[in-house]
Amino acid sequence: MIPIGDANPTRSFPFVNYALLAVNVLAWFWQLGLMQQGAAWVVPGYGMVPSRLTLDPLGEAFTVLSSMFMHGGWAHVGGNMLFLYVFGDNVEDALGHLRYAVFYLIGGVAAAMAQLGTDPGSTIPMVGASGAIAAVLGAYLVLYPRAPVTVLFGFFFLVFPAWLVVGEWFLWQLIMGVGSLGAEGGGVAFFAHIGGFIAGLLGVRPFMAGRHKAEADQWHGWRPPPRRIATSPWRSSRPRPGRWDPWN
């Protein structure tokens, strides 16, 4: 299920979310331009490499941040930006602009630490905003579990509650993450997604201190239609009069 929108209005303009979208896209074009010129050092130099970070935490700390704005391909950056666009504006609206920016970055750091913890000796660079965006998804699930989310499901546009859309995404990360344990080689950093999601799930309430989220539309699908009281064809459904009336 690919989310393409939600029926969840905001009270303020999400300029931080748009700024994050812009920075990610600009960083991708910068990265792509250098790689097309033969700069093979870009991803290893600015991606988070667990083995290097383990050996030199202070010297490699900057890669935890820089890796959050790099991507592995067009599909990678496109999918991440779609999720951020759909879900990020409402989380920013709930947390406030500054808190949202801090929340996003902390989510990305938590994601990197989760991936580091699963394989600290890995020499494969980790890049992508997925971990930080996973924290945004975790926050959205807590704040707006029943918000209607429109998804592309095959060739159909369908509407599901946020808890199902986000929950299905997380379950897939969990299954694939467990399956990737012990595997060698590159691939998707599933545990970064899992770590970021859990950080967002647990951290959004403290970040909401003193704030009130906007009321969201509620998904009302999967409900049976209201039952009608069956009436005899020989009897009127109107209330009976207090006394017998030959004209009723």
mmCIF file of C-alpha atoms in Angstrom, residues 107-190:
data_model
loop_
_atom_site.group_PDB
_atom_site.id
_atom_site.type_symbol
_atom_site.label_atom_id
_atom_site.label_comp_id
_atom_site.label_asym_id
_atom_site.label_seq_id
_atom_site.Cartn_x
_atom_site.Cartn_y
_atom_site.Cartn_z
ATOM 1 C CA GLY A 107 14.563 10.136 15.236
ATOM 2 C CA GLY A 108 17.299 9.907 12.619
ATOM 3 C CA VAL A 109 19.981 9.531 15.276
ATOM 4 C CA ALA A 110 17.979 6.816 17.051
ATOM 5 C CA ALA A 111 17.607 4.992 13.741
ATOM 6 C CA ALA A 112 21.355 5.127 13.098
ATOM 7 C CA MET A 113 22.107 3.820 16.600
ATOM 8 C CA ALA A 114 19.659 0.927 16.118
ATOM 9 C CA GLN A 115 21.368 -0.082 12.884
ATOM 10 C CA LEU A 116 24.789 0.323 14.504
ATOM 11 C CA GLY A 117 23.749 -1.926 17.376
ATOM 12 C CA THR A 118 22.733 -4.785 15.102
ATOM 13 C CA ASP A 119 26.046 -4.912 13.213
ATOM 14 C CA PRO A 120 28.756 -2.608 14.642
ATOM 15 C CA GLY A 121 31.441 -4.178 12.477
ATOM 16 C CA SER A 122 29.709 -3.536 9.156
ATOM 17 C CA THR A 123 31.722 -1.687 6.513
ATOM 18 C CA ILE A 124 28.677 -0.864 4.368
ATOM 19 C CA PRO A 125 27.650 2.824 4.386
ATOM 20 C CA MET A 126 24.097 3.546 5.511
ATOM 21 C CA VAL A 127 22.312 6.437 3.787
ATOM 22 C CA GLY A 128 18.739 7.681 3.679
ATOM 23 C CA ALA A 129 16.118 9.676 5.509
ATOM 24 C CA SER A 130 14.096 6.530 6.164
ATOM 25 C CA GLY A 131 15.003 6.288 9.847
ATOM 26 C CA ALA A 132 13.961 9.861 10.637
ATOM 27 C CA ILE A 133 10.794 9.463 8.579
ATOM 28 C CA ALA A 134 10.056 6.230 10.454
ATOM 29 C CA ALA A 135 10.030 8.325 13.647
ATOM 30 C CA VAL A 136 7.484 10.622 11.987
ATOM 31 C CA LEU A 137 5.338 7.568 11.159
ATOM 32 C CA GLY A 138 5.511 6.379 14.765
ATOM 33 C CA ALA A 139 4.401 9.806 15.975
ATOM 34 C CA TYR A 140 1.556 9.931 13.448
ATOM 35 C CA LEU A 141 0.324 6.533 14.604
ATOM 36 C CA VAL A 142 0.119 7.758 18.197
ATOM 37 C CA LEU A 143 -1.466 11.114 17.359
ATOM 38 C CA TYR A 144 -3.870 10.209 14.548
ATOM 39 C CA PRO A 145 -4.488 6.440 14.542
ATOM 40 C CA ARG A 146 -7.882 6.695 12.817
ATOM 41 C CA ALA A 147 -7.136 9.450 10.317
ATOM 42 C CA PRO A 148 -8.249 8.417 6.797
ATOM 43 C CA VAL A 149 -5.255 7.744 4.551
ATOM 44 C CA THR A 150 -5.638 7.323 0.800
ATOM 45 C CA VAL A 151 -3.390 4.620 -0.632
ATOM 46 C CA LEU A 152 -2.598 3.222 -4.042
ATOM 47 C CA PHE A 153 -3.334 -0.495 -3.781
ATOM 48 C CA GLY A 154 -2.546 -2.152 -7.087
ATOM 49 C CA PHE A 155 -4.564 -0.137 -9.607
ATOM 50 C CA PHE A 156 -7.090 1.139 -7.070
ATOM 51 C CA PHE A 157 -7.257 4.161 -4.788
ATOM 52 C CA LEU A 158 -8.575 3.088 -1.399
ATOM 53 C CA VAL A 159 -8.979 4.729 1.998
ATOM 54 C CA PHE A 160 -7.787 3.002 5.169
ATOM 55 C CA PRO A 161 -7.216 4.140 8.760
ATOM 56 C CA ALA A 162 -3.711 5.322 9.590
ATOM 57 C CA TRP A 163 -3.200 2.511 12.103
ATOM 58 C CA LEU A 164 -3.585 -0.056 9.324
ATOM 59 C CA VAL A 165 -1.392 1.743 6.780
ATOM 60 C CA VAL A 166 1.406 2.547 9.225
ATOM 61 C CA GLY A 167 1.021 -0.748 11.095
ATOM 62 C CA GLU A 168 1.347 -2.741 7.865
ATOM 63 C CA TRP A 169 4.495 -0.795 7.005
ATOM 64 C CA PHE A 170 6.067 -1.470 10.410
ATOM 65 C CA LEU A 171 5.134 -5.156 10.376
ATOM 66 C CA TRP A 172 6.879 -5.518 7.038
ATOM 67 C CA GLN A 173 10.021 -3.829 8.402
ATOM 68 C CA LEU A 174 9.964 -6.153 11.411
ATOM 69 C CA ILE A 175 9.587 -9.310 9.329
ATOM 70 C CA MET A 176 12.289 -8.291 6.870
ATOM 71 C CA GLY A 177 14.577 -7.078 9.647
ATOM 72 C CA VAL A 178 14.459 -10.376 11.506
ATOM 73 C CA GLY A 179 15.018 -12.194 8.228
ATOM 74 C CA SER A 180 18.093 -10.089 7.464
ATOM 75 C CA LEU A 181 19.895 -10.967 10.695
ATOM 76 C CA GLY A 182 23.147 -12.683 9.887
ATOM 77 C CA ALA A 183 22.947 -11.841 6.193
ATOM 78 C CA GLU A 184 25.973 -10.298 4.533
ATOM 79 C CA GLY A 185 26.092 -7.615 1.870
ATOM 80 C CA GLY A 186 24.199 -4.394 1.284
ATOM 81 C CA GLY A 187 20.488 -3.843 1.295
ATOM 82 C CA VAL A 188 17.775 -2.048 3.199
ATOM 83 C CA ALA A 189 18.634 -0.923 6.731
ATOM 84 C CA PHE A 190 15.515 -2.431 8.271
#
